[in-house]
Short mmCIF file of C-alpha atoms in Angstrom, two decimals:
data_model
loop_
_atom_site.label_atom_id
_atom_site.label_comp_id
_atom_site.label_asym_id
_atom_site.label_seq_id
_atom_site.Cartn_x
_atom_site.Cartn_y
_atom_site.Cartn_z
CA GLY A 1 -153.02 107.01 90.88
CA VAL A 2 -151.73 108.44 94.09
CA TYR A 3 -147.97 108.77 94.62
CA GLU A 4 -146.18 109.57 97.86
CA THR A 5 -143.18 111.18 96.11
CA ASP A 6 -142.30 112.78 92.79
CA GLU A 7 -139.80 109.95 92.26
CA GLN A 8 -142.59 107.33 92.51
CA ARG A 9 -144.70 109.34 90.06
CA ALA A 10 -141.78 109.59 87.58
CA ALA A 11 -141.10 105.85 87.90
CA ALA A 12 -144.78 105.00 87.25
CA GLU A 13 -144.92 107.32 84.22
CA SER A 14 -141.72 105.79 82.86
CA ALA A 15 -143.12 102.27 83.28
CA ALA A 16 -146.35 103.27 81.54
CA ALA A 17 -144.42 104.76 78.63
CA ALA A 18 -142.39 101.53 78.31
CA VAL A 19 -145.59 99.46 78.22
CA ASP A 20 -147.02 101.75 75.52
CA ALA A 21 -143.84 101.30 73.46
CA MET A 22 -144.08 97.50 73.81
CA ILE A 23 -147.73 97.55 72.74
CA GLU A 24 -146.80 99.56 69.62
CA LEU A 25 -143.99 97.10 68.86
CA VAL A 26 -146.33 94.13 69.17
CA GLN A 27 -148.87 95.84 66.92
CA VAL A 28 -146.21 96.44 64.28
CA GLU A 29 -145.06 92.81 64.42
CA ALA A 30 -148.64 91.57 64.20
CA SER A 31 -149.52 93.70 61.18
CA GLU A 32 -149.71 92.30 57.66
CA PRO A 33 -146.31 91.64 56.12
CA GLY A 34 -145.05 94.24 53.69
CA PRO A 35 -144.34 93.50 50.06
CA GLN A 36 -141.77 90.81 49.45
CA ALA A 37 -138.53 91.67 47.71
CA GLU A 38 -138.32 90.84 44.04
CA PRO A 39 -137.14 87.26 43.39
CA SER A 40 -134.12 88.57 41.49
CA ALA A 41 -133.09 90.71 44.48
CA ILE A 42 -133.43 87.72 46.82
CA GLU A 43 -131.43 85.56 44.41
CA ASP A 44 -128.69 88.19 44.10
CA ASP A 45 -128.49 88.52 47.89
CA LEU A 46 -128.26 84.76 48.49
CA ASN A 47 -125.64 84.30 45.78
CA ARG A 48 -123.63 87.24 47.12
CA VAL A 49 -123.51 85.53 50.54
CA VAL A 50 -122.19 82.25 49.11
CA ALA A 51 -119.77 84.05 46.77
CA ASP A 52 -118.27 85.87 49.75
CA THR A 53 -118.20 82.76 51.95
CA PRO A 54 -118.78 79.53 50.00
CA ILE A 55 -120.58 76.58 51.53
CA LEU A 56 -117.88 73.94 51.87
CA PHE A 57 -118.15 70.17 52.14
CA GLU A 58 -115.82 67.43 53.24
CA PRO A 59 -113.78 66.20 50.21
CA ALA A 60 -115.74 63.95 47.81
CA SER A 61 -118.65 63.99 50.27
CA ASP A 62 -122.03 65.58 50.86
CA GLU A 63 -121.10 66.18 54.52
CA LEU A 64 -121.10 69.88 55.27
CA ALA A 65 -117.80 71.24 56.62
CA ASP A 66 -117.93 72.88 60.04
CA SER A 67 -117.17 76.21 58.34
CA ALA A 68 -120.55 76.03 56.57
CA ALA A 69 -122.55 76.66 59.76
CA PRO A 70 -122.26 80.48 59.85
CA VAL A 71 -123.05 80.75 56.13
CA LEU A 72 -126.11 78.55 56.52
CA ASP A 73 -127.24 80.71 59.46
CA GLN A 74 -126.99 83.82 57.26
CA LEU A 75 -128.93 82.15 54.46
CA ALA A 76 -131.60 80.85 56.82
CA SER A 77 -132.13 84.32 58.29
CA ARG A 78 -132.72 85.65 54.77
CA LEU A 79 -135.04 82.79 53.76
CA THR A 80 -137.13 82.35 56.90
CA GLY A 81 -140.60 83.78 56.46
CA LEU A 82 -140.38 84.33 52.71
CA THR A 83 -143.56 83.75 50.76
CA GLY A 84 -144.44 83.96 47.10
CA VAL A 85 -141.15 82.50 45.88
CA ALA A 86 -139.58 79.13 45.17
CA VAL A 87 -135.86 78.66 45.81
CA THR A 88 -133.76 76.09 43.98
CA VAL A 89 -130.54 75.13 45.74
CA GLU A 90 -128.12 74.29 42.92
CA GLY A 91 -125.16 72.01 43.57
CA HIS A 92 -122.12 72.06 41.26
CA THR A 93 -118.87 70.08 41.19
CA ASP A 94 -115.50 70.34 39.49
CA SER A 95 -114.50 67.96 36.68
CA ASP A 96 -112.51 65.53 38.87
CA GLY A 97 -114.05 62.04 38.85
CA SER A 98 -116.72 60.67 36.56
CA ALA A 99 -119.53 62.81 35.25
CA ALA A 100 -122.12 60.38 36.63
CA ALA A 101 -120.58 60.42 40.13
CA ASN A 102 -120.34 64.22 40.05
CA GLN A 103 -124.00 64.48 39.08
CA VAL A 104 -125.00 62.39 42.10
CA LEU A 105 -122.61 64.26 44.40
CA SER A 106 -123.92 67.66 43.32
CA LEU A 107 -127.51 66.63 44.01
CA ASP A 108 -126.54 65.10 47.36
CA ARG A 109 -124.78 68.32 48.35
CA ALA A 110 -127.74 70.48 47.33
CA THR A 111 -129.99 68.14 49.32
CA ALA A 112 -127.70 68.47 52.36
CA VAL A 113 -127.96 72.28 52.14
CA VAL A 114 -131.75 72.07 51.90
CA ALA A 115 -131.87 69.77 54.96
CA ALA A 116 -129.63 72.12 56.94
CA LEU A 117 -131.74 75.17 56.03
CA VAL A 118 -134.96 73.36 56.98
CA GLU A 119 -133.36 72.42 60.31
CA LEU A 120 -132.65 76.14 60.80
CA GLY A 121 -136.33 77.02 60.32
CA VAL A 122 -136.72 77.61 56.59
CA ALA A 123 -139.99 76.21 55.22
CA ALA A 124 -139.28 72.94 53.39
CA GLU A 125 -141.84 73.72 50.68
CA LEU A 126 -139.81 76.81 49.73
CA LEU A 127 -136.70 74.80 48.79
CA THR A 128 -135.85 72.34 46.01
CA PRO A 129 -132.42 70.76 45.52
CA GLU A 130 -131.00 70.35 42.03
CA GLY A 131 -127.66 68.89 40.95
CA PHE A 132 -125.70 70.10 37.94
CA GLY A 133 -122.58 67.99 38.42
CA GLU A 134 -119.77 69.29 36.24
CA SER A 135 -122.04 70.71 33.53
CA GLU A 136 -121.42 74.38 34.49
CA LEU A 137 -117.72 74.60 35.30
CA VAL A 138 -116.08 77.92 36.19
CA VAL A 139 -113.38 78.56 33.60
CA VAL A 140 -110.85 81.37 33.95
CA GLY A 141 -108.42 82.06 31.14
CA GLY A 142 -109.33 78.78 29.47
CA VAL A 143 -108.58 76.74 32.61
CA GLU A 144 -111.09 75.33 35.07
CA ASP A 145 -111.04 76.99 38.49
CA LYS A 146 -111.75 73.80 40.43
CA ALA A 147 -112.43 75.51 43.77
CA ALA A 148 -114.89 77.92 42.12
CA SER A 149 -116.55 75.07 40.20
CA ARG A 150 -117.35 73.32 43.51
CA ARG A 151 -120.16 75.60 44.59
CA VAL A 152 -123.73 76.01 45.71
CA GLU A 153 -125.86 78.69 44.09
CA PHE A 154 -129.48 79.75 44.38
CA ARG A 155 -132.19 80.38 41.82
CA VAL A 156 -135.31 82.23 43.03
CA VAL A 157 -138.56 82.56 41.10
CA ALA A 158 -141.96 83.96 41.98
CA THR A 159 -144.75 81.50 42.66
CA PRO A 160 -148.37 82.04 41.71
#
């Protein structure tokens, strides 16, 4: 083109370079996805997140505590767009209450986590809730760690 000043020419060249950079960015985003991480690496990452900041619920309820929101956001960002894996959301309880009630509660809590993750954009077909009740308690020095027993964990496997 024709430019009246060197400043106009520099501005036009800068704008053209920015457009070229955006086109390259769009092409990278539109390319085929790279290889997925191994299921065990995904599982370790998800479980590390919830070990550092557990997903909490209201007492004796499947209602997620307000403090769960940032954790769920972190998990959703890691799960969104994954393919080739199936993720089981495992709910666990402590030994307080009856075993039958804890089994139901653990499944309800896992289901609540699945629903929250789906609401945050994770594909529903990726997730399956499973309740373990009090069958896998966390025991430290021969004594149940009740807070640690009340947990959500993840199991990730490859799908065909």
